[in-house]
């Protein structure tokens, strides 16, 4: 079993790679819910949605969020009614928000609602919200404090950032299965997600960092920072605001208490050498995921680095090899489609 901690953009691309190279039912995802918001009275969980959609082949590749080929008639109509429309949700996407909101209103937890929606979408991987309690990422700027989506989508992440906090984290509990998944996984993979606003909320849930420190499998992170800049989005600004350099060293620092292995881009080979001297295991790979194939190649590479012990064990016991475990086409790629 592979456990992946993820946000919704870089994370979703990486998960798309993983699902191509291992069967989805061997993947447990622990997903950020710090970006969740109430929108038009509906409970929207942007990162869970992106992860569910990528796992069932519905994620829009062009936009990187929402359902491919979706229409936006409801958004238009809401605009005509004078309602806010800065957060875009397509019509089919909206159906998921309506269903989730109904399940929550009936008393289901976010974990239960997520499992129910995954089952309906035909998602074979286990998708766990980081917590069933509300933990909200709040971004403090000179213009005031905003939720993550207000800062990122409504205000186009143009504000200078003073600091980021995770409201509600200290009282939150990990969702059922989160700690067990981390502790028991053959490898725990930290997706190339924003270390502050995607991994930060997950790591702020009491017990999660401790579990990562106690994980029996290798804990490996893929850097979302390449050549001292994020591949996309505000990770650099947010890392600087939180006192971390925008570099692979900053990523390593964010995860320093539990990280066994950092996978960074080949462009960062020199910085990787410096990090190795500090004692961290660092491997370089092509980490920019442009094509579907790039995603699969990166996932396979990360698995071969992170699971080398496991592969050796399997080879010794004669139950499998790197070749048989990871290089075969994904078994359930077709059946995962809804
Ligand atoms: P969010 O929930 O939308 O913020 O999504 P994530 O946190 O999962 O992803 C955002 C991060 O993905 C950014 O910091 C990007 O630098 C990173 N990212 C996006 N595409 C790639 C890629 O192709 N390769 C790598 N290494 N990082 C990427």
mmCIF file of C-alpha atoms and ligand atoms in Angstrom:
data_model
loop_
_atom_site.group_PDB
_atom_site.id
_atom_site.type_symbol
_atom_site.label_atom_id
_atom_site.label_comp_id
_atom_site.label_asym_id
_atom_site.label_seq_id
_atom_site.Cartn_x
_atom_site.Cartn_y
_atom_site.Cartn_z
ATOM 1 C CA UNK A 1 0.000 0.000 0.000
ATOM 2 C CA UNK A 2 1.270 3.450 -0.945
ATOM 3 C CA UNK A 3 0.071 6.458 1.032
ATOM 4 C CA UNK A 4 0.114 9.876 -0.644
ATOM 5 C CA UNK A 5 -0.326 13.265 1.052
ATOM 6 C CA UNK A 6 -1.609 15.743 -1.485
ATOM 7 C CA UNK A 7 -3.115 19.042 -2.521
ATOM 8 C CA UNK A 8 -5.096 19.439 -5.716
ATOM 9 C CA UNK A 9 -2.900 20.615 -8.624
ATOM 10 C CA UNK A 10 0.700 19.353 -8.544
ATOM 11 C CA UNK A 11 -0.680 16.608 -6.338
ATOM 12 C CA UNK A 12 -3.349 15.612 -8.864
ATOM 13 C CA UNK A 13 -0.779 15.437 -11.694
ATOM 14 C CA UNK A 14 1.410 13.170 -9.594
ATOM 15 C CA UNK A 15 -1.558 10.981 -8.614
ATOM 16 C CA UNK A 16 -2.408 10.685 -12.314
ATOM 17 C CA UNK A 17 1.092 9.245 -12.779
ATOM 18 C CA UNK A 18 0.712 6.837 -9.880
ATOM 19 C CA UNK A 19 -2.604 5.485 -11.101
ATOM 20 C CA UNK A 20 -0.939 4.654 -14.404
ATOM 21 C CA UNK A 21 1.771 2.544 -12.791
ATOM 22 C CA UNK A 22 0.148 0.838 -9.799
ATOM 23 C CA UNK A 23 -3.414 -0.360 -9.301
ATOM 24 C CA UNK A 24 -5.488 2.400 -7.727
ATOM 25 C CA UNK A 25 -6.697 0.104 -4.973
ATOM 26 C CA UNK A 26 -3.123 0.086 -3.645
ATOM 27 C CA UNK A 27 -3.193 3.846 -3.096
ATOM 28 C CA UNK A 28 -4.505 5.692 -0.042
ATOM 29 C CA UNK A 29 -4.667 9.464 -0.400
ATOM 30 C CA UNK A 30 -4.698 11.888 2.494
ATOM 31 C CA UNK A 31 -5.985 15.113 1.062
ATOM 32 C CA UNK A 32 -5.836 18.736 2.186
ATOM 33 C CA UNK A 33 -9.171 20.224 3.252
ATOM 34 C CA UNK A 34 -7.808 23.590 4.403
ATOM 35 C CA UNK A 35 -9.137 25.177 1.167
ATOM 36 C CA UNK A 36 -12.711 23.928 1.703
ATOM 37 C CA UNK A 37 -15.363 26.596 1.438
ATOM 38 C CA UNK A 38 -19.079 27.172 1.542
ATOM 39 C CA UNK A 39 -20.034 28.420 -1.897
ATOM 40 C CA UNK A 40 -23.657 29.348 -2.709
ATOM 41 C CA UNK A 41 -24.486 27.436 0.468
ATOM 42 C CA UNK A 42 -22.766 24.268 -0.779
ATOM 43 C CA UNK A 43 -19.766 22.548 0.798
ATOM 44 C CA UNK A 44 -16.925 22.548 -1.730
ATOM 45 C CA UNK A 45 -13.712 20.644 -1.104
ATOM 46 C CA UNK A 46 -11.481 21.708 -4.017
ATOM 47 C CA UNK A 47 -8.540 19.364 -3.417
ATOM 48 C CA UNK A 48 -10.675 16.299 -2.699
ATOM 49 C CA UNK A 49 -12.635 17.047 -5.873
ATOM 50 C CA UNK A 50 -9.485 17.315 -8.013
ATOM 51 C CA UNK A 51 -8.093 14.086 -6.582
ATOM 52 C CA UNK A 52 -11.393 12.208 -7.085
ATOM 53 C CA UNK A 53 -11.737 13.542 -10.627
ATOM 54 C CA UNK A 54 -8.181 12.655 -11.632
ATOM 55 C CA UNK A 55 -8.612 9.146 -10.234
ATOM 56 C CA UNK A 56 -11.711 8.512 -12.321
ATOM 57 C CA UNK A 57 -10.407 10.257 -15.432
ATOM 58 C CA UNK A 58 -12.826 13.195 -15.172
ATOM 59 C CA UNK A 59 -10.401 16.021 -14.290
ATOM 60 C CA UNK A 60 -10.142 18.768 -16.888
ATOM 61 C CA UNK A 61 -6.567 18.740 -18.180
ATOM 62 C CA UNK A 62 -6.793 22.238 -19.660
ATOM 63 C CA UNK A 63 -8.015 23.916 -16.503
ATOM 64 C CA UNK A 64 -6.356 21.580 -13.984
ATOM 65 C CA UNK A 65 -9.557 21.692 -11.897
ATOM 66 C CA UNK A 66 -13.194 20.733 -12.376
ATOM 67 C CA UNK A 67 -14.751 18.250 -14.764
ATOM 68 C CA UNK A 68 -13.506 17.999 -18.340
ATOM 69 C CA UNK A 69 -15.960 19.252 -20.955
ATOM 70 C CA UNK A 70 -18.155 20.802 -18.247
ATOM 71 C CA UNK A 71 -20.601 23.622 -18.949
ATOM 72 C CA UNK A 72 -21.041 26.739 -16.805
ATOM 73 C CA UNK A 73 -24.733 27.523 -17.196
ATOM 74 C CA UNK A 74 -25.440 27.683 -13.486
ATOM 75 C CA UNK A 75 -22.502 30.047 -12.973
ATOM 76 C CA UNK A 76 -23.924 32.320 -15.678
ATOM 77 C CA UNK A 77 -27.372 32.192 -14.129
ATOM 78 C CA UNK A 78 -26.030 32.969 -10.672
ATOM 79 C CA UNK A 79 -24.186 35.966 -12.125
ATOM 80 C CA UNK A 80 -27.465 37.155 -13.670
ATOM 81 C CA UNK A 81 -29.063 36.827 -10.239
ATOM 82 C CA UNK A 82 -26.366 39.083 -8.815
ATOM 83 C CA UNK A 83 -24.614 36.333 -6.849
ATOM 84 C CA UNK A 84 -20.807 36.193 -6.556
ATOM 85 C CA UNK A 85 -19.161 34.210 -9.350
ATOM 86 C CA UNK A 86 -15.447 34.570 -8.651
ATOM 87 C CA UNK A 87 -15.161 30.897 -7.689
ATOM 88 C CA UNK A 88 -15.928 28.916 -10.814
ATOM 89 C CA UNK A 89 -17.836 25.674 -10.601
ATOM 90 C CA UNK A 90 -19.081 23.863 -13.665
ATOM 91 C CA UNK A 91 -22.506 22.265 -13.856
ATOM 92 C CA UNK A 92 -21.371 18.643 -13.453
ATOM 93 C CA UNK A 93 -18.923 19.697 -10.733
ATOM 94 C CA UNK A 94 -21.853 21.342 -8.984
ATOM 95 C CA UNK A 95 -23.662 18.011 -8.846
ATOM 96 C CA UNK A 96 -20.848 16.664 -6.651
ATOM 97 C CA UNK A 97 -21.048 19.714 -4.373
ATOM 98 C CA UNK A 98 -24.816 19.300 -4.063
ATOM 99 C CA UNK A 99 -24.500 15.610 -3.247
ATOM 100 C CA UNK A 100 -21.729 16.197 -0.686
ATOM 101 C CA UNK A 101 -23.711 19.002 0.948
ATOM 102 C CA UNK A 102 -26.784 16.756 1.186
ATOM 103 C CA UNK A 103 -24.779 13.916 2.717
ATOM 104 C CA UNK A 104 -23.253 16.311 5.266
ATOM 105 C CA UNK A 105 -26.685 17.780 6.049
ATOM 106 C CA UNK A 106 -27.933 14.219 6.679
ATOM 107 C CA UNK A 107 -25.256 13.889 9.350
ATOM 108 C CA UNK A 108 -22.527 12.060 7.432
ATOM 109 C CA UNK A 109 -18.924 13.026 8.142
ATOM 110 C CA UNK A 110 -16.724 14.410 5.381
ATOM 111 C CA UNK A 111 -14.928 11.023 5.264
ATOM 112 C CA UNK A 112 -18.222 9.191 4.823
ATOM 113 C CA UNK A 113 -19.453 11.657 2.207
ATOM 114 C CA UNK A 114 -16.140 11.381 0.330
ATOM 115 C CA UNK A 115 -16.255 7.574 0.388
ATOM 116 C CA UNK A 116 -19.837 7.608 -0.884
ATOM 117 C CA UNK A 117 -19.035 9.974 -3.747
ATOM 118 C CA UNK A 118 -15.867 8.034 -4.652
ATOM 119 C CA UNK A 119 -17.915 4.836 -4.839
ATOM 120 C CA UNK A 120 -20.442 6.505 -7.164
ATOM 121 C CA UNK A 121 -17.632 7.853 -9.380
ATOM 122 C CA UNK A 122 -15.935 4.455 -9.555
ATOM 123 C CA UNK A 123 -12.785 5.609 -7.756
ATOM 124 C CA UNK A 124 -10.871 2.551 -6.559
ATOM 125 C CA UNK A 125 -8.249 4.371 -4.484
ATOM 126 C CA UNK A 126 -9.021 5.234 -0.881
ATOM 127 C CA UNK A 127 -9.483 9.012 -0.603
ATOM 128 C CA UNK A 128 -9.357 10.332 2.961
ATOM 129 C CA UNK A 129 -9.841 13.943 3.981
ATOM 130 C CA UNK A 130 -7.067 14.910 6.407
ATOM 131 C CA UNK A 131 -9.715 15.515 9.075
ATOM 132 C CA UNK A 132 -13.466 15.472 9.543
ATOM 133 C CA UNK A 133 -13.151 18.630 11.626
ATOM 134 C CA UNK A 134 -13.041 22.015 9.977
ATOM 135 C CA UNK A 135 -9.472 23.315 9.618
ATOM 136 C CA UNK A 136 -9.347 26.513 7.600
ATOM 137 C CA UNK A 137 -6.233 27.959 5.986
ATOM 138 C CA UNK A 138 -6.156 31.710 6.662
ATOM 139 C CA UNK A 139 -3.776 34.003 4.817
ATOM 140 C CA UNK A 140 -2.871 37.236 6.599
ATOM 141 C CA UNK A 141 -2.080 40.161 4.287
ATOM 142 C CA UNK A 142 -1.778 43.949 4.713
ATOM 143 C CA UNK A 143 -5.371 44.152 3.335
ATOM 144 C CA UNK A 144 -6.754 41.743 5.939
ATOM 145 C CA UNK A 145 -7.048 38.036 6.560
ATOM 146 C CA UNK A 146 -8.521 35.857 3.810
ATOM 147 C CA UNK A 147 -9.473 32.244 3.317
ATOM 148 C CA UNK A 148 -7.147 30.456 0.908
ATOM 149 C CA UNK A 149 -9.639 30.590 -1.993
ATOM 150 C CA UNK A 150 -10.290 34.302 -1.396
ATOM 151 C CA UNK A 151 -6.538 34.963 -1.444
ATOM 152 C CA UNK A 152 -5.792 32.611 -4.358
ATOM 153 C CA UNK A 153 -8.800 32.780 -6.682
ATOM 154 C CA UNK A 154 -10.683 35.975 -5.824
ATOM 155 C CA UNK A 155 -7.593 38.152 -5.305
ATOM 156 C CA UNK A 156 -5.285 36.333 -7.755
ATOM 157 C CA UNK A 157 -2.628 35.899 -5.011
ATOM 158 C CA UNK A 158 -1.481 39.484 -5.604
ATOM 159 C CA UNK A 159 -1.353 40.477 -1.912
ATOM 160 C CA UNK A 160 1.930 40.430 -0.031
ATOM 161 C CA UNK A 161 1.608 37.754 2.651
ATOM 162 C CA UNK A 162 2.424 38.323 6.315
ATOM 163 C CA UNK A 163 1.700 34.813 7.548
ATOM 164 C CA UNK A 164 -0.492 31.735 7.164
ATOM 165 C CA UNK A 165 -2.396 29.938 9.910
ATOM 166 C CA UNK A 166 -4.661 26.912 10.105
ATOM 167 C CA UNK A 167 -7.727 27.893 12.109
ATOM 168 C CA UNK A 168 -9.200 25.013 14.097
ATOM 169 C CA UNK A 169 -6.145 22.774 13.725
ATOM 170 C CA UNK A 170 -5.325 22.391 17.393
ATOM 171 C CA UNK A 171 -8.802 20.945 18.112
ATOM 172 C CA UNK A 172 -8.922 18.768 14.996
ATOM 173 C CA UNK A 173 -8.485 15.019 14.855
ATOM 174 C CA UNK A 174 -7.129 13.077 11.899
ATOM 175 C CA UNK A 175 -9.945 11.493 9.883
ATOM 176 C CA UNK A 176 -10.481 7.765 10.470
ATOM 177 C CA UNK A 177 -7.765 5.749 8.751
ATOM 178 C CA UNK A 178 -5.293 8.623 8.301
ATOM 179 C CA UNK A 179 -2.824 7.640 11.014
ATOM 180 C CA UNK A 180 -3.089 3.921 10.233
ATOM 181 C CA UNK A 181 -2.486 4.575 6.513
ATOM 182 C CA UNK A 182 0.683 6.554 7.251
ATOM 183 C CA UNK A 183 2.011 4.072 9.786
ATOM 184 C CA UNK A 184 1.385 0.967 7.726
ATOM 185 C CA UNK A 185 2.231 2.133 4.190
ATOM 186 C CA UNK A 186 5.108 0.578 2.279
ATOM 187 C CA UNK A 187 5.994 4.147 1.320
ATOM 188 C CA UNK A 188 4.525 7.538 2.177
ATOM 189 C CA UNK A 189 4.791 9.958 -0.718
ATOM 190 C CA UNK A 190 4.473 13.713 -0.255
ATOM 191 C CA UNK A 191 3.157 14.934 -3.607
ATOM 192 C CA UNK A 192 4.730 17.986 -5.305
ATOM 193 C CA UNK A 193 2.123 20.146 -3.621
ATOM 194 C CA UNK A 194 2.390 23.531 -1.950
ATOM 195 C CA UNK A 195 4.332 22.875 1.288
ATOM 196 C CA UNK A 196 2.529 25.715 3.113
ATOM 197 C CA UNK A 197 -1.106 25.688 2.010
ATOM 198 C CA UNK A 198 -1.548 22.071 0.860
ATOM 199 C CA UNK A 199 0.782 20.074 3.105
ATOM 200 C CA UNK A 200 0.754 22.660 5.917
ATOM 201 C CA UNK A 201 -2.892 22.014 6.861
ATOM 202 C CA UNK A 202 -2.421 18.223 6.765
ATOM 203 C CA UNK A 203 0.691 18.484 8.944
ATOM 204 C CA UNK A 204 -1.121 20.827 11.354
ATOM 205 C CA UNK A 205 -3.610 18.113 12.324
ATOM 206 C CA UNK A 206 -2.449 16.759 15.691
ATOM 207 C CA UNK A 207 -0.867 13.332 15.364
ATOM 208 C CA UNK A 208 -0.009 13.492 11.663
ATOM 209 C CA UNK A 209 3.621 14.618 12.031
ATOM 210 C CA UNK A 210 4.154 12.053 14.791
ATOM 211 C CA UNK A 211 2.761 9.328 12.529
ATOM 212 C CA UNK A 212 5.085 10.408 9.713
ATOM 213 C CA UNK A 213 8.026 10.209 12.108
ATOM 214 C CA UNK A 214 6.925 6.704 13.066
ATOM 215 C CA UNK A 215 6.096 5.482 9.546
ATOM 216 C CA UNK A 216 7.632 2.101 8.758
ATOM 217 C CA UNK A 217 7.927 2.888 5.030
ATOM 218 C CA UNK A 218 10.188 5.494 3.467
ATOM 219 C CA UNK A 219 8.731 9.001 3.595
ATOM 220 C CA UNK A 220 9.626 10.635 0.278
ATOM 221 C CA UNK A 221 8.681 14.093 -0.995
ATOM 222 C CA UNK A 222 8.717 15.367 -4.564
ATOM 223 C CA UNK A 223 9.728 19.018 -4.663
ATOM 224 C CA UNK A 224 7.196 21.476 -6.118
ATOM 225 C CA UNK A 225 10.066 23.971 -6.274
ATOM 226 C CA UNK A 226 12.345 23.750 -9.284
ATOM 227 C CA UNK A 227 15.308 26.094 -9.708
ATOM 228 C CA UNK A 228 14.297 28.323 -6.777
ATOM 229 C CA UNK A 229 10.752 28.925 -8.075
ATOM 230 C CA UNK A 230 7.488 27.039 -7.830
ATOM 231 C CA UNK A 231 6.435 25.324 -11.038
ATOM 232 C CA UNK A 232 3.192 27.329 -10.662
ATOM 233 C CA UNK A 233 1.264 29.307 -8.064
ATOM 234 C CA UNK A 234 2.133 31.129 -4.850
ATOM 235 C CA UNK A 235 4.279 28.519 -3.044
ATOM 236 C CA UNK A 236 7.357 30.777 -3.198
ATOM 237 C CA UNK A 237 5.592 33.800 -1.657
ATOM 238 C CA UNK A 238 4.006 31.632 1.025
ATOM 239 C CA UNK A 239 7.238 29.794 1.884
ATOM 240 C CA UNK A 240 9.077 33.100 2.254
ATOM 241 C CA UNK A 241 6.265 34.430 4.482
ATOM 242 C CA UNK A 242 6.671 31.366 6.695
ATOM 243 C CA UNK A 243 10.437 31.842 6.971
ATOM 244 C CA UNK A 244 11.474 29.173 4.483
ATOM 245 C CA UNK A 245 13.703 29.768 1.453
ATOM 246 C CA UNK A 246 12.004 29.098 -1.876
ATOM 247 C CA UNK A 247 14.331 26.262 -2.817
ATOM 248 C CA UNK A 248 14.659 22.528 -2.426
ATOM 249 C CA UNK A 249 16.389 23.321 0.889
ATOM 250 C CA UNK A 250 13.206 25.128 1.960
ATOM 251 C CA UNK A 251 11.092 22.099 1.011
ATOM 252 C CA UNK A 252 13.466 19.833 2.952
ATOM 253 C CA UNK A 253 13.227 22.184 5.943
ATOM 254 C CA UNK A 254 9.401 22.153 5.871
ATOM 255 C CA UNK A 255 9.486 18.356 6.219
ATOM 256 C CA UNK A 256 12.746 17.961 8.123
ATOM 257 C CA UNK A 257 11.404 16.107 11.154
ATOM 258 C CA UNK A 258 10.078 13.154 9.136
ATOM 259 C CA UNK A 259 11.580 13.222 5.631
ATOM 260 C CA UNK A 260 13.749 10.269 4.531
ATOM 261 C CA UNK A 261 14.125 11.146 0.875
ATOM 262 C CA UNK A 262 13.686 14.244 -1.277
ATOM 263 C CA UNK A 263 13.204 13.936 -5.009
ATOM 264 C CA UNK A 264 14.125 17.137 -6.777
ATOM 265 C CA UNK A 265 14.526 18.157 -10.367
ATOM 266 C CA UNK A 266 17.734 17.439 -12.278
ATOM 267 C CA UNK A 267 18.063 21.225 -12.643
ATOM 268 C CA UNK A 268 18.675 21.362 -8.889
ATOM 269 C CA UNK A 269 21.567 18.868 -8.990
ATOM 270 C CA UNK A 270 24.001 21.281 -7.396
ATOM 271 C CA UNK A 271 21.624 22.258 -4.557
ATOM 272 C CA UNK A 272 20.907 18.537 -4.136
ATOM 273 C CA UNK A 273 24.590 17.876 -3.539
ATOM 274 C CA UNK A 274 24.648 20.532 -0.808
ATOM 275 C CA UNK A 275 21.577 18.976 0.844
ATOM 276 C CA UNK A 276 23.147 15.509 0.740
ATOM 277 C CA UNK A 277 26.088 16.887 2.685
ATOM 278 C CA UNK A 278 23.585 17.814 5.432
ATOM 279 C CA UNK A 279 22.705 14.118 5.666
ATOM 280 C CA UNK A 280 19.416 13.943 3.728
ATOM 281 C CA UNK A 281 18.914 11.344 0.992
ATOM 282 C CA UNK A 282 18.263 13.305 -2.212
ATOM 283 C CA UNK A 283 17.617 11.949 -5.692
ATOM 284 C CA UNK A 284 17.280 13.966 -8.888
ATOM 285 C CA UNK A 285 14.737 13.214 -11.597
ATOM 286 C CA UNK A 286 12.794 14.950 -14.336
ATOM 287 C CA UNK A 287 9.971 16.348 -12.166
ATOM 288 C CA UNK A 288 8.142 18.661 -14.575
ATOM 289 C CA UNK A 289 4.966 16.862 -15.630
ATOM 290 C CA UNK A 290 3.886 18.162 -19.022
ATOM 291 C CA UNK A 291 2.463 15.035 -20.590
ATOM 292 C CA UNK A 292 0.562 12.007 -19.345
ATOM 293 C CA UNK A 293 3.723 10.015 -19.906
ATOM 294 C CA UNK A 294 5.864 12.454 -17.845
ATOM 295 C CA UNK A 295 3.488 11.819 -14.953
ATOM 296 C CA UNK A 296 3.832 8.051 -15.220
ATOM 297 C CA UNK A 297 7.616 8.226 -15.586
ATOM 298 C CA UNK A 298 7.925 10.432 -12.490
ATOM 299 C CA UNK A 299 5.615 8.175 -10.461
ATOM 300 C CA UNK A 300 7.584 5.078 -11.473
ATOM 301 C CA UNK A 301 10.881 6.789 -10.644
ATOM 302 C CA UNK A 302 9.649 7.941 -7.243
ATOM 303 C CA UNK A 303 8.365 4.456 -6.424
ATOM 304 C CA UNK A 304 11.658 2.895 -7.445
ATOM 305 C CA UNK A 305 13.563 5.305 -5.157
ATOM 306 C CA UNK A 306 11.142 5.142 -2.240
ATOM 307 C CA UNK A 307 10.439 1.432 -2.325
ATOM 308 C CA UNK A 308 13.905 0.118 -3.082
ATOM 309 C CA UNK A 309 14.014 -1.667 0.292
ATOM 310 C CA UNK A 310 10.637 -3.182 -0.301
ATOM 311 C CA UNK A 311 11.660 -4.244 -3.789
ATOM 312 C CA UNK A 312 14.804 -5.840 -2.449
ATOM 313 C CA UNK A 313 12.719 -7.725 0.162
ATOM 314 C CA UNK A 314 10.314 -8.872 -2.494
ATOM 315 C CA UNK A 315 13.130 -10.030 -4.739
ATOM 316 C CA UNK A 316 14.681 -11.973 -1.866
ATOM 317 C CA UNK A 317 11.419 -13.687 -1.006
ATOM 318 C CA UNK A 318 10.724 -14.295 -4.671
ATOM 319 C CA UNK A 319 7.312 -12.606 -4.595
ATOM 320 C CA UNK A 320 8.060 -9.780 -6.973
ATOM 321 C CA UNK A 321 10.600 -7.460 -8.533
ATOM 322 C CA UNK A 322 10.772 -3.813 -9.458
ATOM 323 C CA UNK A 323 9.815 -4.933 -12.936
ATOM 324 C CA UNK A 324 6.778 -6.931 -11.826
ATOM 325 C CA UNK A 325 5.606 -4.416 -9.232
ATOM 326 C CA UNK A 326 5.871 -1.078 -10.951
ATOM 327 C CA UNK A 327 6.651 -1.378 -14.628
ATOM 328 C CA UNK A 328 3.528 -3.075 -15.786
ATOM 329 C CA UNK A 329 0.681 -1.002 -17.220
ATOM 330 C CA UNK A 330 -1.857 -0.181 -14.577
ATOM 331 C CA UNK A 331 -4.262 -3.050 -14.109
ATOM 332 C CA UNK A 332 -7.467 -1.136 -13.537
ATOM 333 C CA UNK A 333 -6.878 1.916 -15.744
ATOM 334 C CA UNK A 334 -9.927 1.134 -17.813
ATOM 335 C CA UNK A 335 -12.215 0.036 -15.000
ATOM 336 C CA UNK A 336 -11.492 3.223 -13.070
ATOM 337 C CA UNK A 337 -13.500 5.256 -15.565
ATOM 338 C CA UNK A 338 -17.021 5.982 -14.382
HETATM 339 P P1 LIG B 1 -3.328 23.328 -4.882
HETATM 340 O O1 LIG B 1 -4.146 22.562 -3.903
HETATM 341 O O2 LIG B 1 -4.102 23.772 -6.078
HETATM 342 O O3 LIG B 1 -2.486 24.408 -4.273
HETATM 343 O O4 LIG B 1 -2.350 22.238 -5.507
HETATM 344 P P2 LIG B 1 -1.019 21.548 -5.002
HETATM 345 O O5 LIG B 1 -0.546 22.110 -3.718
HETATM 346 O O6 LIG B 1 -1.196 20.072 -5.118
HETATM 347 O O7 LIG B 1 -0.056 21.966 -6.183
HETATM 348 C C1 LIG B 1 0.556 23.235 -6.264
HETATM 349 C C2 LIG B 1 2.046 23.026 -6.430
HETATM 350 O O8 LIG B 1 2.275 22.115 -7.507
HETATM 351 C C3 LIG B 1 2.785 24.282 -6.803
HETATM 352 O O9 LIG B 1 3.611 24.662 -5.722
HETATM 353 C C4 LIG B 1 3.611 23.908 -8.035
HETATM 354 O O10 LIG B 1 4.942 24.352 -7.947
HETATM 355 C C5 LIG B 1 3.534 22.404 -8.048
HETATM 356 N N1 LIG B 1 3.526 21.815 -9.380
HETATM 357 C C6 LIG B 1 2.600 21.996 -10.371
HETATM 358 N N2 LIG B 1 2.943 21.291 -11.462
HETATM 359 C C7 LIG B 1 4.113 20.655 -11.171
HETATM 360 C C8 LIG B 1 4.972 19.792 -11.919
HETATM 361 O O11 LIG B 1 4.732 19.454 -13.087
HETATM 362 N N3 LIG B 1 6.095 19.346 -11.272
HETATM 363 C C9 LIG B 1 6.417 19.719 -9.987
HETATM 364 N N4 LIG B 1 7.534 19.236 -9.432
HETATM 365 N N5 LIG B 1 5.624 20.536 -9.250
HETATM 366 C C10 LIG B 1 4.489 20.986 -9.850
#
